[in-house]
Coordinates of N, CA and C in Angstrom, one line a residue:
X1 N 26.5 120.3 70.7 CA 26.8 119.0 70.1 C 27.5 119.3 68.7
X2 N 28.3 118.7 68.3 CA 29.0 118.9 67.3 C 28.8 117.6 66.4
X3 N 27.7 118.4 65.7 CA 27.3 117.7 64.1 C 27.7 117.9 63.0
X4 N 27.5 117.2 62.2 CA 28.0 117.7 60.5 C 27.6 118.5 60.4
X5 N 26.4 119.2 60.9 CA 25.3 120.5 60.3 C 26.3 121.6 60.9
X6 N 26.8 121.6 62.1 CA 27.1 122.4 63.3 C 28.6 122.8 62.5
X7 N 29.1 121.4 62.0 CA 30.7 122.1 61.7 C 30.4 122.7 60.2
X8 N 29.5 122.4 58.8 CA 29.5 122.9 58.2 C 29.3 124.5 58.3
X9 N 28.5 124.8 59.4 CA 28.2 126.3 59.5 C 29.3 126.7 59.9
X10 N 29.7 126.2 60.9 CA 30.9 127.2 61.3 C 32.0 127.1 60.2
X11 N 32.4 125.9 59.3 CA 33.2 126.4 58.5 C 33.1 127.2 57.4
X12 N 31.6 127.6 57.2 CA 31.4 128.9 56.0 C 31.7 129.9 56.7
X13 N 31.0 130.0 57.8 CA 31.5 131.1 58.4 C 33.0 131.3 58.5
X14 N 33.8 130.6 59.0 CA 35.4 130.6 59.1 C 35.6 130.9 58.1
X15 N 35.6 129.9 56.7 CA 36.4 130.6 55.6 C 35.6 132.1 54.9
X16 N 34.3 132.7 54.9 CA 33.9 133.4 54.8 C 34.7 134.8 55.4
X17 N 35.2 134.9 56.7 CA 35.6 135.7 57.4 C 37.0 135.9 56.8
X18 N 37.7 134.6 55.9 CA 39.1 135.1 55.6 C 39.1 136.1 54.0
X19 N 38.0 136.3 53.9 CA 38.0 137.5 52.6 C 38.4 138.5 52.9
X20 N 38.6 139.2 54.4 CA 39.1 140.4 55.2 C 40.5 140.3 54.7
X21 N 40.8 139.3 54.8 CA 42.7 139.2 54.5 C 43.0 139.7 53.4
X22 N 41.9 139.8 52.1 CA 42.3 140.2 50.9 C 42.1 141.7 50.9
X23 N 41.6 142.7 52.1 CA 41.1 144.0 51.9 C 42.4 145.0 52.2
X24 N 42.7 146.0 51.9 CA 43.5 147.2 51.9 C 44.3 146.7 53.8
X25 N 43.3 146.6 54.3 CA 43.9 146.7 55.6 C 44.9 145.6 56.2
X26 N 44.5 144.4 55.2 CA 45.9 143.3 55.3 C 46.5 143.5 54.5
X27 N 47.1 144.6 53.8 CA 47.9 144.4 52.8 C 49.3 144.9 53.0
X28 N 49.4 144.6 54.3 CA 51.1 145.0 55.5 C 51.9 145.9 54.8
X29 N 51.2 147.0 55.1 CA 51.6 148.2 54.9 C 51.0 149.2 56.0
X30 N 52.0 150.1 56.4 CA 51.2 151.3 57.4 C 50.2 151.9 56.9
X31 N 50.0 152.6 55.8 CA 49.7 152.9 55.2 C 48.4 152.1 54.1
X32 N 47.5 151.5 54.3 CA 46.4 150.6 53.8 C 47.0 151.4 51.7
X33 N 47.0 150.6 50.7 CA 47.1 151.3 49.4 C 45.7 151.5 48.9
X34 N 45.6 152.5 48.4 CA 44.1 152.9 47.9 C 44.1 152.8 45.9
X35 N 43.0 153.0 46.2 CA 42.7 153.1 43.8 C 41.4 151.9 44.4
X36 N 41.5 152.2 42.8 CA 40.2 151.6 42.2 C 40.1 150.2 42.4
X37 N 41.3 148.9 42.0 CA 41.1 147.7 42.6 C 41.1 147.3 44.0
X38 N 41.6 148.5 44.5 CA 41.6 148.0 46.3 C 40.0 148.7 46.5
X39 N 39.3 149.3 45.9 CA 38.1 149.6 46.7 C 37.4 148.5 46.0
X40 N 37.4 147.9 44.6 CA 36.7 147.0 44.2 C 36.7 145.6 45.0
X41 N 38.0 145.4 45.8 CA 38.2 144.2 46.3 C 37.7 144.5 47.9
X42 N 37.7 145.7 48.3 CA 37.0 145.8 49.7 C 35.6 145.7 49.7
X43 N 34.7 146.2 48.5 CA 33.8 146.0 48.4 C 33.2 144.1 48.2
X44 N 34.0 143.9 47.2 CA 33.4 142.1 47.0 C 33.6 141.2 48.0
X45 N 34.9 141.6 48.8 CA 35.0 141.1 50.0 C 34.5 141.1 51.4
X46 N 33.5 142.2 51.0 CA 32.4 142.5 52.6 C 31.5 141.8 51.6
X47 N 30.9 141.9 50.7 CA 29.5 141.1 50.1 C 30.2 139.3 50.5
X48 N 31.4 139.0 50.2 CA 31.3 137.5 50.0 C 31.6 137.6 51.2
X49 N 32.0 138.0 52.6 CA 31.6 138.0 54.0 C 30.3 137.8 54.2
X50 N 29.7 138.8 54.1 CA 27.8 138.7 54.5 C 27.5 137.9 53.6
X51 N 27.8 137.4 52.8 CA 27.0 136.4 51.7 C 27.4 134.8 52.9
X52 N 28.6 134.5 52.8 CA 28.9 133.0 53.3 C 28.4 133.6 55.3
X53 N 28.3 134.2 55.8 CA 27.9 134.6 56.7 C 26.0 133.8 56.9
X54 N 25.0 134.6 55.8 CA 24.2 134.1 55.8 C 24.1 132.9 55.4
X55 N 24.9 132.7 54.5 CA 24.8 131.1 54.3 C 24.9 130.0 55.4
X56 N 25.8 130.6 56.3 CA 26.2 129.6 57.3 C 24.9 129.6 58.2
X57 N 24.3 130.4 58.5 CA 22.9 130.9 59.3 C 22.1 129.8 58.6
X58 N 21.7 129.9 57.5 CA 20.8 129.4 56.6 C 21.3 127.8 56.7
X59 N 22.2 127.3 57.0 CA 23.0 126.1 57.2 C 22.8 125.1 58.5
X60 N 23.3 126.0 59.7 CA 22.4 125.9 61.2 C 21.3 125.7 61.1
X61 N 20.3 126.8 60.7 CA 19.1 127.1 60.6 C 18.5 125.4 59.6
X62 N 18.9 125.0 58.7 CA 18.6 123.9 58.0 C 17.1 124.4 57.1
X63 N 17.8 125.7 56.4 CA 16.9 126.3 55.7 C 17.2 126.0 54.4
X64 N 16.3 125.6 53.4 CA 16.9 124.7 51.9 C 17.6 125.9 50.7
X65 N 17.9 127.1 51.0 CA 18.1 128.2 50.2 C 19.7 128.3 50.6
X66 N 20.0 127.3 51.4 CA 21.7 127.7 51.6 C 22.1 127.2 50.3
X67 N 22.0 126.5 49.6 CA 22.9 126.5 48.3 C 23.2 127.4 47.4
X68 N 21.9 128.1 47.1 CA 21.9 129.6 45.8 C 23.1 130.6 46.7
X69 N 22.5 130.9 48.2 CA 23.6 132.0 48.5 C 25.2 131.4 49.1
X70 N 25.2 130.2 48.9 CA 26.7 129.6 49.1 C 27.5 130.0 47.7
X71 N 26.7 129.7 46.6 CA 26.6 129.4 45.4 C 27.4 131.0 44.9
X72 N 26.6 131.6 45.2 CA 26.9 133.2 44.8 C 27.7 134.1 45.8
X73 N 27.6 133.4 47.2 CA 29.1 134.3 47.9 C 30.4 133.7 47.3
X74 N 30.0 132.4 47.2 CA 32.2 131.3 46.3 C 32.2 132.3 44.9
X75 N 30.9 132.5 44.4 CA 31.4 133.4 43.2 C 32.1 134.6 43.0
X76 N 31.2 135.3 43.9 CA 31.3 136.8 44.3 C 32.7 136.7 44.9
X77 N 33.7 135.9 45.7 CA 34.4 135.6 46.2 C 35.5 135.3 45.5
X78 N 35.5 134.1 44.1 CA 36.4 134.1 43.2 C 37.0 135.3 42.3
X79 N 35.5 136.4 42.1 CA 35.6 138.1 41.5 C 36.3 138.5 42.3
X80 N 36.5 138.6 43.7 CA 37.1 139.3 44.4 C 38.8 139.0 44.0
X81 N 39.1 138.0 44.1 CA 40.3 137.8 43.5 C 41.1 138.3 42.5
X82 N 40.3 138.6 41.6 CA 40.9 139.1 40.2 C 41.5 140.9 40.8
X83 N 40.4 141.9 41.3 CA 40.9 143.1 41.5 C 41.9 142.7 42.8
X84 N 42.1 142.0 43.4 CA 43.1 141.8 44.6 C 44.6 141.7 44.3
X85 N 44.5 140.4 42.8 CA 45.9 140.3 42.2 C 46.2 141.7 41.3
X86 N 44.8 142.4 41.0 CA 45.9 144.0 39.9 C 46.1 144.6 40.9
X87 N 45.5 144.8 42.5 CA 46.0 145.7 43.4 C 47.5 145.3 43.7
X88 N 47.6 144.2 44.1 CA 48.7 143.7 44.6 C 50.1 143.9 43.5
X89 N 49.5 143.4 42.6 CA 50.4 144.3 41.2 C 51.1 145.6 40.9
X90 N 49.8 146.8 41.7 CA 49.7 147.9 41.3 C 50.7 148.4 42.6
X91 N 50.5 147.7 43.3 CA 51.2 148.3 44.5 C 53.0 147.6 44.4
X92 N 53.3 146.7 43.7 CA 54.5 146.1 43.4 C 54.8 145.3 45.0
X93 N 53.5 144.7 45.4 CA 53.7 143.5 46.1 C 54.3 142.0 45.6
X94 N 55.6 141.9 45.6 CA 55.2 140.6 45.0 C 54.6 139.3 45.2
X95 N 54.6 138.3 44.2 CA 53.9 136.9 44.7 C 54.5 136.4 45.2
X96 N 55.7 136.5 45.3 CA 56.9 135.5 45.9 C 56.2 135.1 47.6
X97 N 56.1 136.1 48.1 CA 55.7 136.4 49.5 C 54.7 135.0 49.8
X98 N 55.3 134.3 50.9 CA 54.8 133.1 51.1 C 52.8 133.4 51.9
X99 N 52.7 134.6 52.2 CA 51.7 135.3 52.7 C 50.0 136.1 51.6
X100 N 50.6 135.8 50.7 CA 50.1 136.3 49.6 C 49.8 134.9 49.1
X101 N 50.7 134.3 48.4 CA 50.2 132.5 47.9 C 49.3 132.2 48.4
X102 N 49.4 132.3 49.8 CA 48.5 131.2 50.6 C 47.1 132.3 50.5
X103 N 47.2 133.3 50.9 CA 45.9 133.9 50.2 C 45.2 133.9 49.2
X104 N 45.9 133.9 47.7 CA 45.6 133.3 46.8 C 44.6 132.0 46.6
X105 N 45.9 131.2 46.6 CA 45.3 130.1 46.7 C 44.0 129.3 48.1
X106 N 43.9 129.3 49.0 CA 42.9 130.0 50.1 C 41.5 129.8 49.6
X107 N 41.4 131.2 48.9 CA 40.6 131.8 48.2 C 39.6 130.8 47.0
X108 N 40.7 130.7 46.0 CA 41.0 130.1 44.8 C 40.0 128.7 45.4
X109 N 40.9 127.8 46.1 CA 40.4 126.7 46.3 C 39.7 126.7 46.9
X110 N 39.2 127.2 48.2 CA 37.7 127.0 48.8 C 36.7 127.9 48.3
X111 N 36.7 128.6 47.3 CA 35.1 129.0 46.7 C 35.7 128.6 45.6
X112 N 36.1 127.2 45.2 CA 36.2 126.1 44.1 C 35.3 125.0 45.0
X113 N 35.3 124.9 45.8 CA 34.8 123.5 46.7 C 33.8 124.4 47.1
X114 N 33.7 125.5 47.7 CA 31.8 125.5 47.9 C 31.1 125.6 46.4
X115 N 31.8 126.0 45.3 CA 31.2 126.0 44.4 C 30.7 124.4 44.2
X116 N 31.6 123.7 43.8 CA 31.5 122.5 43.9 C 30.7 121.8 44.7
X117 N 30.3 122.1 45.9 CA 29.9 121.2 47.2 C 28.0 121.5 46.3
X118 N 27.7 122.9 45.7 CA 26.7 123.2 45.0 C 25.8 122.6 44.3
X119 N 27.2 123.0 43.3 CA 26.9 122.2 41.7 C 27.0 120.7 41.2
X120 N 27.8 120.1 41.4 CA 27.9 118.6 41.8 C 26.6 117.9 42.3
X121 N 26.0 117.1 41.4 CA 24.8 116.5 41.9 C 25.3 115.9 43.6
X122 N 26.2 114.4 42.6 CA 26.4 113.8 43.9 C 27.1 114.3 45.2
X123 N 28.2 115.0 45.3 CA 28.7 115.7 46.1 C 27.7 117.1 46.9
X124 N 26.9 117.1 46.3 CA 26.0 118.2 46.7 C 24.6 117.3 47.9
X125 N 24.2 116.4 46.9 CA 23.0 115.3 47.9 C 24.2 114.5 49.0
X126 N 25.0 114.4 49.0 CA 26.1 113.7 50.1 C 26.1 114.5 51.2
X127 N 26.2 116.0 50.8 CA 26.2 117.0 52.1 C 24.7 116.8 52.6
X128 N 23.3 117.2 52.1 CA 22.5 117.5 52.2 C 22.1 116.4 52.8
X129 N 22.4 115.1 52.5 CA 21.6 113.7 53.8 C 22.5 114.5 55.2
X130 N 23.5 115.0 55.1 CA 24.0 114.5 56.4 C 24.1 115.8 57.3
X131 N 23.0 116.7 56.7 CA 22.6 117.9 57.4 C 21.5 117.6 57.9

């Protein structure tokens, strides 16, 4: 049955799983680029995978701790960002690339809105009746 409870999990999960996009191995090249902000960003980007992963578990499940770890994978998730744009830099990918924006921003704006969906009294108890 497809409930509000049922699509919120699957959508953590969904957007959780697009943090892969920001790792060495999408960065369309044969050759994956290596250093220090591509292993920083492979690393925050498997944690905010398994982080919104369990969240979404914890979501299904209608366990009351899904906020703290929603809370801190959108974070862990927004960090990921920062070493992704000096890789992308370091590698002289540019932004222009309509593939890259949308990653960006992606990112940017949905661990803005799970942050949000959190922290936000009312927007936060609006989700929580209707789980």
């Amino acid at each position: 049955m497809w409930t509000f409870k049922n699509l919120a999990a699957v959508g953590l999960l969904l957007f959780g799983s697009t943090f892969l996009w920001m790792t060495p191995a999408f960065a369309g090249r044969t050759r994956p680029p290596t250093g220090t902000a591509w292993t920083l960003v492979n690393l925050l980007a498997l944690v905010a995978v398994a982080g919104f992963t369990v969240a979404a578990w914890a979501v299904f499940k209608q366990y009351s701790w899904w906020g703290p770890v929603t809370l801190a994978s959108a974070v862990i998730g927004l960090v990921a960002v920062i070493p992704f744009v000096v890789g992308l830099w370091q590698t002289g990918v540019g932004f222009a690339d309509p593939g890259v924006q949308i990653n960006l921003w992606l990112h940017l704006v949905g661990s803005a809105a799970a942050v949000a969906v959190v922290l936000l009294p009312g927007l936060h108890s609006w989700v929580v009746h209707r789980l």
